[in-house]
PDB file of C-alpha atoms in Angstrom:
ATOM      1  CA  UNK M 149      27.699 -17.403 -27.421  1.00 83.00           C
ATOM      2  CA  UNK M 150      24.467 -15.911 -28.529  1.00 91.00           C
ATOM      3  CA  UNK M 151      23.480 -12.167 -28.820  1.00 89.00           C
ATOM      4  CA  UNK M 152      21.489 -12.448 -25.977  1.00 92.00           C
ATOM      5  CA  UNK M 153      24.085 -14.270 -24.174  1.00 92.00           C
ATOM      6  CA  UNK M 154      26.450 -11.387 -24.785  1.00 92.00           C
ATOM      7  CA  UNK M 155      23.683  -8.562 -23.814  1.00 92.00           C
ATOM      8  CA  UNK M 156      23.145 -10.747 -20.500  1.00 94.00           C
ATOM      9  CA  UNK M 157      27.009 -10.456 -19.185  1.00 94.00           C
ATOM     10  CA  UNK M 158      27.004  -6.792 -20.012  1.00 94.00           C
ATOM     11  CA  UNK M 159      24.181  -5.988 -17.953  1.00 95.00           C
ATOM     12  CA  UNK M 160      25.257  -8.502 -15.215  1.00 96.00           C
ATOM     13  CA  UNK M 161      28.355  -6.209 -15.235  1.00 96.00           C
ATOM     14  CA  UNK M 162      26.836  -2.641 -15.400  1.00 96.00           C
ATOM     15  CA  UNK M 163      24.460  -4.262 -12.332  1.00 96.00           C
ATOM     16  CA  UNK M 164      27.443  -4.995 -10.430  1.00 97.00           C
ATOM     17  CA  UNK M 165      28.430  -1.605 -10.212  1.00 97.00           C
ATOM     18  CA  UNK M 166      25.436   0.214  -9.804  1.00 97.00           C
ATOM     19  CA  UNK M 167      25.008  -2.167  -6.544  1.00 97.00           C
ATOM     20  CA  UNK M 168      27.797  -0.686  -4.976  1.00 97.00           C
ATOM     21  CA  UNK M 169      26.910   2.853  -5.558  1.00 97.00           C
ATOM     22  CA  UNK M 170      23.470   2.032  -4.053  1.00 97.00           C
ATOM     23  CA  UNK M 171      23.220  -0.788  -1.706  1.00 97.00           C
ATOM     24  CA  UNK M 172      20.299  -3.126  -1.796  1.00 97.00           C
ATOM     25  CA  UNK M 173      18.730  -1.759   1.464  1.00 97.00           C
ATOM     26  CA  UNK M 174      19.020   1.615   0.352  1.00 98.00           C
ATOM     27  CA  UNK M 175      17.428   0.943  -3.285  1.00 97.00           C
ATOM     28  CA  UNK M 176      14.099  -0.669  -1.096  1.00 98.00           C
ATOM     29  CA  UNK M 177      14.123   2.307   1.499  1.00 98.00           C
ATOM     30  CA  UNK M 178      13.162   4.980  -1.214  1.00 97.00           C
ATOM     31  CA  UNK M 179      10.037   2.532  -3.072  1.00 98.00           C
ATOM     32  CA  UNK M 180       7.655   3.801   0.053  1.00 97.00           C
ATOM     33  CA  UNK M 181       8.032   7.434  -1.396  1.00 97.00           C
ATOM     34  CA  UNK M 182       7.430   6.513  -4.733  1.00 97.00           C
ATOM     35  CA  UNK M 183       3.978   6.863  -6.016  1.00 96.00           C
ATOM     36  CA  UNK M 184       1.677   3.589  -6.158  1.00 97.00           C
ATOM     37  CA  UNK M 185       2.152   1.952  -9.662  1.00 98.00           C
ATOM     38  CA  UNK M 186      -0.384   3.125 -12.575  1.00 98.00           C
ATOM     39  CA  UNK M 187      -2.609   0.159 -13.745  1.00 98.00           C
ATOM     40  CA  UNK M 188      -2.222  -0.467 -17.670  1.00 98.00           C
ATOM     41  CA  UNK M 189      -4.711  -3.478 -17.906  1.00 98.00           C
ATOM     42  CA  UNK M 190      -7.702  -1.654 -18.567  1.00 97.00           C
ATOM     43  CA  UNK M 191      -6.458   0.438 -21.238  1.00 97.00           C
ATOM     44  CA  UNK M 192      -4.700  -2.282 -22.537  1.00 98.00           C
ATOM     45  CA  UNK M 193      -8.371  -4.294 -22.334  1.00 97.00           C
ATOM     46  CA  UNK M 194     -10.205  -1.903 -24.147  1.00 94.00           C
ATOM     47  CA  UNK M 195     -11.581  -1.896 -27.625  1.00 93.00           C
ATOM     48  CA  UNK M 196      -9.123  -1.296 -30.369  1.00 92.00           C
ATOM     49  CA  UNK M 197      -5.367  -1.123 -30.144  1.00 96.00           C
ATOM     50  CA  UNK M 198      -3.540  -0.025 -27.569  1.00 97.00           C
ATOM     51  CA  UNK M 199       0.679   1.595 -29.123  1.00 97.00           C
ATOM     52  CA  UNK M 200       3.477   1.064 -26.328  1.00 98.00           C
ATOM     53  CA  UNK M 201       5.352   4.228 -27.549  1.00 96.00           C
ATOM     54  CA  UNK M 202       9.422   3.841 -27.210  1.00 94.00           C
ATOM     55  CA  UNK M 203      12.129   5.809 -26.362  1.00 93.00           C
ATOM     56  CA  UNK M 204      14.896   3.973 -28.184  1.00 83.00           C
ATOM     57  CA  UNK M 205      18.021   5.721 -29.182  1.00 82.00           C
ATOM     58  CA  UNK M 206      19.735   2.292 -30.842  1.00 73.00           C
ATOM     59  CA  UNK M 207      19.384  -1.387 -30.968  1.00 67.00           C
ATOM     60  CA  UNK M 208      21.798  -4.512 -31.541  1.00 65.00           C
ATOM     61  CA  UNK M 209      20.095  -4.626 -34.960  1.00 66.00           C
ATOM     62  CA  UNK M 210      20.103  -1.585 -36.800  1.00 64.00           C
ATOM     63  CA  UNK M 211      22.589   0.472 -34.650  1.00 59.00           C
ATOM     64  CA  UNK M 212      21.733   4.569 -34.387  1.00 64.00           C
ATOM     65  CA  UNK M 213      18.075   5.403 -34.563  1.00 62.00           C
ATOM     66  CA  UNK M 214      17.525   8.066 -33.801  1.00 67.00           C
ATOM     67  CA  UNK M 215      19.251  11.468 -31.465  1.00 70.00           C
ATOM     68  CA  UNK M 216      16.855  11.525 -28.584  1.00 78.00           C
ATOM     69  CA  UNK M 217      18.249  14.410 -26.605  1.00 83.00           C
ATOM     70  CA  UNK M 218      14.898  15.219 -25.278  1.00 91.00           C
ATOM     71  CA  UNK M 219      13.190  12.180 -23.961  1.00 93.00           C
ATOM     72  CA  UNK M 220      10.781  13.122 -22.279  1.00 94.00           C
ATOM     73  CA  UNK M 221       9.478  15.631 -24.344  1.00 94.00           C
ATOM     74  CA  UNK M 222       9.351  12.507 -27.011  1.00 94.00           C
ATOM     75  CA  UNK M 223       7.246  10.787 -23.919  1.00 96.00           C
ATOM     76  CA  UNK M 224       4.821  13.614 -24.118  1.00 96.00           C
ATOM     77  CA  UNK M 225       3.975  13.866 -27.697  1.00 95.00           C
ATOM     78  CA  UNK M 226       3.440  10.039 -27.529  1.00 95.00           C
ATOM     79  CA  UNK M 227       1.420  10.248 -25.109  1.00 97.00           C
ATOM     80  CA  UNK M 228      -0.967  13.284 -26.578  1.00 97.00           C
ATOM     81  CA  UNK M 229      -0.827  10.953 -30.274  1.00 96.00           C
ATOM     82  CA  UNK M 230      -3.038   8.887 -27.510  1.00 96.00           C
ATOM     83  CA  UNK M 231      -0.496   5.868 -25.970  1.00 97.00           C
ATOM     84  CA  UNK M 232      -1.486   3.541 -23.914  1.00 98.00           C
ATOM     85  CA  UNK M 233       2.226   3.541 -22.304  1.00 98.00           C
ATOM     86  CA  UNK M 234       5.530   4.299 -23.077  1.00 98.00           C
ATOM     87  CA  UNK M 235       8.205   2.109 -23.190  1.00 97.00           C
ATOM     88  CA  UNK M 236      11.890   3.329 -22.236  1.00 97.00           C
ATOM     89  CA  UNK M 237      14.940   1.589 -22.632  1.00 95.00           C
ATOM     90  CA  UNK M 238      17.635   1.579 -19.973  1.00 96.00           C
ATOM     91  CA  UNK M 239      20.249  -0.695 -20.942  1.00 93.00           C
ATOM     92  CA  UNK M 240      23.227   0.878 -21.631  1.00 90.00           C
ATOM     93  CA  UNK M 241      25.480  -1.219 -23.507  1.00 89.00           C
ATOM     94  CA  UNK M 242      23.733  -1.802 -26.394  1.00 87.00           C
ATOM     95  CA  UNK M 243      20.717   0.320 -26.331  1.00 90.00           C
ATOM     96  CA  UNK M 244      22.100   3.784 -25.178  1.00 87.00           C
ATOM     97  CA  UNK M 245      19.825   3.709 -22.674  1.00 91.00           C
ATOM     98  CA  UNK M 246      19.832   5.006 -18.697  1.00 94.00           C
ATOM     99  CA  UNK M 247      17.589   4.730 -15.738  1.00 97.00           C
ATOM    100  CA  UNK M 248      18.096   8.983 -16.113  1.00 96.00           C
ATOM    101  CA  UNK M 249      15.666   8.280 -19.521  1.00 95.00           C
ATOM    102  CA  UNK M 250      13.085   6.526 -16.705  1.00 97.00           C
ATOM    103  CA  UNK M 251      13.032   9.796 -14.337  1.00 97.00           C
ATOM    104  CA  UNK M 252      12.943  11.969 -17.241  1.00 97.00           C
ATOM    105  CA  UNK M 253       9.704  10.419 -18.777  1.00 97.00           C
ATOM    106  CA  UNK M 254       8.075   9.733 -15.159  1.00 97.00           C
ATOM    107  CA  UNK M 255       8.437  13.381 -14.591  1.00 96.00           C
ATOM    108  CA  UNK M 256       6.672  14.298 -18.216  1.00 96.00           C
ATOM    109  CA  UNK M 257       3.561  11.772 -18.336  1.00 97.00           C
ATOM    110  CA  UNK M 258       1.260  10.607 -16.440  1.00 97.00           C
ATOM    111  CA  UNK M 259       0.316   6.860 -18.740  1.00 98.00           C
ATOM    112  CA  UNK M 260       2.000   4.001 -17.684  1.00 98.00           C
ATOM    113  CA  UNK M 261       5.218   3.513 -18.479  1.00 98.00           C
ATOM    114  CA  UNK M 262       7.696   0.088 -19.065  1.00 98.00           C
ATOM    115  CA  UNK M 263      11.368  -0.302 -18.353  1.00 98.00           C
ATOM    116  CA  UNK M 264      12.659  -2.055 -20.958  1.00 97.00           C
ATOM    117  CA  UNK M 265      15.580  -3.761 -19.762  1.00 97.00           C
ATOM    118  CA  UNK M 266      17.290  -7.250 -19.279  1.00 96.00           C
ATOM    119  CA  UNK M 267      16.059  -8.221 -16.117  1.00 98.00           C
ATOM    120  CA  UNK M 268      17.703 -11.563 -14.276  1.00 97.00           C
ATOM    121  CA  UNK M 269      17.802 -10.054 -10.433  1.00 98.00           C
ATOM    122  CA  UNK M 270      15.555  -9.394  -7.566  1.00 98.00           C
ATOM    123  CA  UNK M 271      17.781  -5.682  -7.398  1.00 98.00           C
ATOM    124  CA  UNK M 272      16.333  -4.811 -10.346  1.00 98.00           C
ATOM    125  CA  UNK M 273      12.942  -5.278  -9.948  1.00 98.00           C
ATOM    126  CA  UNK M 274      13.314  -3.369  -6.912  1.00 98.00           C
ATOM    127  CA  UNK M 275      15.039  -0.751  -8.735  1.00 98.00           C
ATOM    128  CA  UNK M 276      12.480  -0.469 -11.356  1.00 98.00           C
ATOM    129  CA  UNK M 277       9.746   0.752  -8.860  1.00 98.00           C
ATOM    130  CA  UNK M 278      12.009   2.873  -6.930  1.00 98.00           C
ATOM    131  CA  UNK M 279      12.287   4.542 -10.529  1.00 98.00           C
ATOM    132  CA  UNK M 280       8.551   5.225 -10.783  1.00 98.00           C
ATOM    133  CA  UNK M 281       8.029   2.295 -13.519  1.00 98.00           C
ATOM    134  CA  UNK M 282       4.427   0.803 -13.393  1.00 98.00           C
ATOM    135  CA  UNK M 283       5.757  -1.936 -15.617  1.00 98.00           C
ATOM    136  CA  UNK M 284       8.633  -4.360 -16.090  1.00 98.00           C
ATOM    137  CA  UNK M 285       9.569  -6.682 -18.977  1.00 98.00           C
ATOM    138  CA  UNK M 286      10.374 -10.365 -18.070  1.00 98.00           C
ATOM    139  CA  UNK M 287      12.100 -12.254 -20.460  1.00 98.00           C
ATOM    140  CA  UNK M 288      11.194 -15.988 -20.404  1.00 98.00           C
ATOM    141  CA  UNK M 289      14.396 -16.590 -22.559  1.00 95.00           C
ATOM    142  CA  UNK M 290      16.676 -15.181 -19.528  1.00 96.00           C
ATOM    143  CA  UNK M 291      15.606 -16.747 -16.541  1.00 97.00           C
ATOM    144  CA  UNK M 292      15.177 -20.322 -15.492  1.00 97.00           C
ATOM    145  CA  UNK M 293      11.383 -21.123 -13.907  1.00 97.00           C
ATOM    146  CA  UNK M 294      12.472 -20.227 -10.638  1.00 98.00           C
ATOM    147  CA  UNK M 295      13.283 -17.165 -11.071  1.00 98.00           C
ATOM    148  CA  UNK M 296      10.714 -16.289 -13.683  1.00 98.00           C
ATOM    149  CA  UNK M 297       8.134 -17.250 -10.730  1.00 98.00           C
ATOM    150  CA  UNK M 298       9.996 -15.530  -8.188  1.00 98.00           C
ATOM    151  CA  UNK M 299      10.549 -12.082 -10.247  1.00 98.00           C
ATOM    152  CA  UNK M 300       7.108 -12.471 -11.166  1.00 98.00           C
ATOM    153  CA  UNK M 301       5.793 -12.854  -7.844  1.00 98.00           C
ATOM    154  CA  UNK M 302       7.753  -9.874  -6.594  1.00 98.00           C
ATOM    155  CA  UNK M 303       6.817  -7.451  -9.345  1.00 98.00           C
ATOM    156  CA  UNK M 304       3.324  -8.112  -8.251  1.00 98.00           C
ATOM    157  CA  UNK M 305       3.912  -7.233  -4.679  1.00 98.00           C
ATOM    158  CA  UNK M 306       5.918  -4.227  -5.258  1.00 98.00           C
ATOM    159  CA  UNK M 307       2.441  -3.135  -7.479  1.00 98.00           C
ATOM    160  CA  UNK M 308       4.474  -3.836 -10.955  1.00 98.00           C
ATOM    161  CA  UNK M 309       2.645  -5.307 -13.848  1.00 98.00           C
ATOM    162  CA  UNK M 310       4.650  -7.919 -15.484  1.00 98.00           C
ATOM    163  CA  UNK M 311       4.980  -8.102 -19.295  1.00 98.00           C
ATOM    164  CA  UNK M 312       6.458 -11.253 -19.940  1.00 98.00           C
ATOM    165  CA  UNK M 313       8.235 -11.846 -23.011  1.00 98.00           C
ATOM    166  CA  UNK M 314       7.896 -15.114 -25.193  1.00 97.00           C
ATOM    167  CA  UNK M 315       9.330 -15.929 -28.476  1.00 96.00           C
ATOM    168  CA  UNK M 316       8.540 -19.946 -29.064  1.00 96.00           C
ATOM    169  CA  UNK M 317       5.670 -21.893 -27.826  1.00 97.00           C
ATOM    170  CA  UNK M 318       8.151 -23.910 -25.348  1.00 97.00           C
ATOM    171  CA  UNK M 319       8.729 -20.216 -23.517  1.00 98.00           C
ATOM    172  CA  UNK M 320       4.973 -19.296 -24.119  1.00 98.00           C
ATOM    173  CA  UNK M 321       4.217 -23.054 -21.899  1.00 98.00           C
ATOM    174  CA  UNK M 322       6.672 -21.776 -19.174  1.00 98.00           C
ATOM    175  CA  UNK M 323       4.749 -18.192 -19.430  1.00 98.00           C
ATOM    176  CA  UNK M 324       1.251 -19.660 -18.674  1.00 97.00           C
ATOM    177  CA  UNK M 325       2.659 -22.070 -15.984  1.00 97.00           C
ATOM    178  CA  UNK M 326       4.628 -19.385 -14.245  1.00 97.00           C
ATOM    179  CA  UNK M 327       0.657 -17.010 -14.282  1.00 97.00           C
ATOM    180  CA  UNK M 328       1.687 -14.262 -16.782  1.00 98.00           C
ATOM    181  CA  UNK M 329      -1.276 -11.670 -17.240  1.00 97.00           C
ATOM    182  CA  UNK M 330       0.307  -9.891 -20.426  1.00 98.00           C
ATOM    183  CA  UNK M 331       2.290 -11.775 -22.582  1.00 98.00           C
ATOM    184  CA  UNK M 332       4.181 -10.246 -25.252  1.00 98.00           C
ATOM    185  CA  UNK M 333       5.436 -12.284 -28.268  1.00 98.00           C
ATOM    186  CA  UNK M 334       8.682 -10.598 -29.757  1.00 96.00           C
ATOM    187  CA  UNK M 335       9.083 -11.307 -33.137  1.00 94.00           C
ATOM    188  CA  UNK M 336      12.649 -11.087 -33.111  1.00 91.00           C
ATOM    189  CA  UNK M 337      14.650 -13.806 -32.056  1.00 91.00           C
ATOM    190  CA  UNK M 338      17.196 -12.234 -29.408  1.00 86.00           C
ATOM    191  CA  UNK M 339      19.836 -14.709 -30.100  1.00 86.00           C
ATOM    192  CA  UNK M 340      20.313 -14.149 -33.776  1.00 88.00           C
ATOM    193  CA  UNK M 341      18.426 -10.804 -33.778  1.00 87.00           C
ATOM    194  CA  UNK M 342      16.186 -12.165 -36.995  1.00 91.00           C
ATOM    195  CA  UNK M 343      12.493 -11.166 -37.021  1.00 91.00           C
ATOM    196  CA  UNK M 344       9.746 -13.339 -38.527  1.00 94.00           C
ATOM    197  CA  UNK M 345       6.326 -11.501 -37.913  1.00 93.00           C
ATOM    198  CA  UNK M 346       4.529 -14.747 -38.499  1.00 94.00           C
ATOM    199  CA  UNK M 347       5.966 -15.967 -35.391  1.00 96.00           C
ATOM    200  CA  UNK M 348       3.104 -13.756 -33.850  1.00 97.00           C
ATOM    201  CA  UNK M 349       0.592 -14.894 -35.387  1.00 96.00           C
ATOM    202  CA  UNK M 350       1.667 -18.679 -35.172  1.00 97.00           C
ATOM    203  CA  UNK M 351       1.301 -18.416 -30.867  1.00 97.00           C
ATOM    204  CA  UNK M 352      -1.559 -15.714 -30.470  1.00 97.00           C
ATOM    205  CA  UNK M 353      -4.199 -18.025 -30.370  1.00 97.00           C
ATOM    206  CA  UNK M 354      -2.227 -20.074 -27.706  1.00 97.00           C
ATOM    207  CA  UNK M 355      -1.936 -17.767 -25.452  1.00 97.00           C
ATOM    208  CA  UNK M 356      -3.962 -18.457 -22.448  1.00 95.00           C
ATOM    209  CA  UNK M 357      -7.540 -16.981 -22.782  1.00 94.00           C
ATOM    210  CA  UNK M 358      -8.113 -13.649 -20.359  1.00 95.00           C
ATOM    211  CA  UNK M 359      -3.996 -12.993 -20.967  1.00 98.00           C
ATOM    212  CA  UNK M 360      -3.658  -9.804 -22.307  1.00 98.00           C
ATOM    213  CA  UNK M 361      -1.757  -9.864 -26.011  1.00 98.00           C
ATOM    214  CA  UNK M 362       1.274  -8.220 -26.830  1.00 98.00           C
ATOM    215  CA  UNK M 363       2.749  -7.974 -30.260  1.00 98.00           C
ATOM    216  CA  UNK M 364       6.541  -6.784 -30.161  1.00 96.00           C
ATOM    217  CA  UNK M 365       9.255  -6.117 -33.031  1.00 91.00           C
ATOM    218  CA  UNK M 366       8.342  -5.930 -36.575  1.00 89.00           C
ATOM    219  CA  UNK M 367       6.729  -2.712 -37.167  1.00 93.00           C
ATOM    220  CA  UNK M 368       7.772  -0.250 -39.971  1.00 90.00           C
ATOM    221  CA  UNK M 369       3.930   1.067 -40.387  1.00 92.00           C
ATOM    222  CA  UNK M 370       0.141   1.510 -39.434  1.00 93.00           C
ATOM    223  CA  UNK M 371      -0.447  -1.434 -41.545  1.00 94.00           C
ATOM    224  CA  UNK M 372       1.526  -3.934 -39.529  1.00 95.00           C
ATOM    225  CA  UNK M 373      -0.236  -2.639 -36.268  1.00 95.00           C
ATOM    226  CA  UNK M 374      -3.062  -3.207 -38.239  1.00 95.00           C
ATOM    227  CA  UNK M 375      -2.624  -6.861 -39.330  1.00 95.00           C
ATOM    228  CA  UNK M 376      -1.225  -7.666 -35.300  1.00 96.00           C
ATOM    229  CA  UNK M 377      -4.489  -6.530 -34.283  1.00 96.00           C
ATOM    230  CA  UNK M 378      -6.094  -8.806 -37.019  1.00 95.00           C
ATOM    231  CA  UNK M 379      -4.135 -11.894 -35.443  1.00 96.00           C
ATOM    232  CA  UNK M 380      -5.533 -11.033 -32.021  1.00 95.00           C
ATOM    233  CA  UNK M 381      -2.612  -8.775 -30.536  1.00 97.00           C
ATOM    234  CA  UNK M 382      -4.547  -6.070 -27.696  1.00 97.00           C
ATOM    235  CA  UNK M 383      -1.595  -3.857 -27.709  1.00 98.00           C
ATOM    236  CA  UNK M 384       1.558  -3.362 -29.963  1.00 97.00           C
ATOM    237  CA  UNK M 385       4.904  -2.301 -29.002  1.00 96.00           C
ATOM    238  CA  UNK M 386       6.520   0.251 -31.389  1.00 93.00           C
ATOM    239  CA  UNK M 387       9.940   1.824 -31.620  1.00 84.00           C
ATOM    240  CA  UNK M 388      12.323   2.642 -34.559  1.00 84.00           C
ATOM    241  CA  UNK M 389       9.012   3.130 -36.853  1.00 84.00           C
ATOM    242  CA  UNK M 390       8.375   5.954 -34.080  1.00 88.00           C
ATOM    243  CA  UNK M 391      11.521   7.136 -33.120  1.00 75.00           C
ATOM    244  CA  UNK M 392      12.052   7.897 -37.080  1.00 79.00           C
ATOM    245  CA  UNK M 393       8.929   9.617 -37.816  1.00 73.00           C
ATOM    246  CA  UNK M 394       9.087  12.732 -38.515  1.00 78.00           C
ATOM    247  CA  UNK M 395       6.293  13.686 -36.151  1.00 90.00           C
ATOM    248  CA  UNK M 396       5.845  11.134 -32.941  1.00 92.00           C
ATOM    249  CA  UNK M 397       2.119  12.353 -31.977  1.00 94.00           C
ATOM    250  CA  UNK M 398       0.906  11.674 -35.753  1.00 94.00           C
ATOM    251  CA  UNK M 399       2.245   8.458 -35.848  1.00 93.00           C
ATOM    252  CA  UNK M 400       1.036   7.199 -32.670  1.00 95.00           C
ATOM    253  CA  UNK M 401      -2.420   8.528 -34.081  1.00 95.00           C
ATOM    254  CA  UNK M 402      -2.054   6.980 -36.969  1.00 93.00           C
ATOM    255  CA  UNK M 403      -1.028   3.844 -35.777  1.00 94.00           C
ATOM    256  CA  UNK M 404      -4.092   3.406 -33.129  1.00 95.00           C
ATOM    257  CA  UNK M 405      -6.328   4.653 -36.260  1.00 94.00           C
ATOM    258  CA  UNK M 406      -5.000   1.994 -38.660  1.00 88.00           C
ATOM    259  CA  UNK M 407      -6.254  -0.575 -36.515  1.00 80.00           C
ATOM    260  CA  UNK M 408     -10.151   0.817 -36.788  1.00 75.00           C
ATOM    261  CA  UNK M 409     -10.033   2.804 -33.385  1.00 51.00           C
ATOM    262  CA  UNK M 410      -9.743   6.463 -34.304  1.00 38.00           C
ATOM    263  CA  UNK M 411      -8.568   8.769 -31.992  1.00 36.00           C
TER     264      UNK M 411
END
């Protein structure tokens, strides 16, 4: 069984009872009151590099991060170091994360921001707009094509943007053919957990032309976000390099800066 493998069944489990305690029907009757998804694409688009700021507490990897008692406060000062979007984890398991961590930040910003999750179900999807998400991360290496295209389709009509995760070119094929917009590239390999940046730079210029690029895992400083953006990446995904500086609105800054943009 692979890491990912092992992720997947704990999340299929923690699902499982968070379905009971709020049945399907109920979970779509509260997305009408929710306020219409924020757009990221045209920040995303811009000139420059746009950060995807993380709230990350711990990963499979490295364990503790960092003691986040405050998320969204953490949210905030990401967002005034000038993020594009923040990023929130919500598994639990592994990842200390909570859909509580979603509200929080929803309630402090007013960017776009990602749940960060293992999704494999329709309910969840649903669950990340009746949230207040504005994007959700889809996994090519956890769902089959059907039900890539399907949860695809459905983020779309629920007003979601899609980032769809790829790690080899034989998930960034299925990407493409399934009509992913923004297509990240994680450096790390979720079944062994080993990151090789050049992975990013090997399946940039594959990615299908008027996709927006996402360069995920890797990053310990500005110059990595720096030398993404040299291999094409429109946006990078940070977290433990943020989550462990000492002050999370200077190194956002400093991050968009090292990539020529200023702030």
């Amino acid at each position: 069984m692979t890491v990912l493998d092992s992720i997947l069944d704990g999340v299929r489990e923690d699902l499982a009872v968070r379905q009971r305690e709020v049945p399907f029907a109920e979970l779509k009757a509260r997305v009408p009151d929710v306020a219409p998804a924020l757009d990221p694409l045209p920040a995303f688009r811009a000139p420059g590099v746009s950060i995807i700021a993380e709230v990350k507490r711990k990963s499979p990897s490295k364990g503790e991060l960092a003691d986040i008692p405050d998320p969204a406060w953490l949210a905030a000062r990401y967002a005034d170091g000038g993020a594009a979007a923040i990023s929130v984890l919500t598994e639990q398991r592994r990842f200390s994360g909570s859909l509580a961590d979603l509200t929080a930040v929803r309630n402090s910003v007013s960017i776009p921001i990602l749940r960060k999750d293992f999704v494999v179900t329709e309910y969840q999807v649903w669950e990340t707009r009746a949230f207040g998400a504005d994007l959700i991360l889809l996994m090519v290496a956890s769902l089959d094509d059907s039900l890539l295209t399907e949860l695809l389709g459905l983020s779309g009509e629920l007003g979601l943007t899609a980032l769809v995760e790829v790690h080899t070119a034989a998930e960034l094929a299925r990407a493409e053919k399934a009509g992913a917009q923004l297509i990240g590239v994680n450096a790390r390999n979720l079944k062994t957990l080993e990151v090789d940046r050049s992975i990013y730079a090997e399946l940039a210029p594959r990615i299908p032309v008027g996709a927006v690029k996402v360069a995920e895992s890797g990053v310990a400083g500005p110059e990595d976000v720096a030398e993404y953006h040299s291999w094409g990446a429109d946006v990078v995904l940070v977290g433990e390099a943020l989550v462990r500086a000492g002050d999370p609105r200077d190194a956002v800054a400093k991050f968009i800066a090292a990539a020529g943009n200023g702030v």
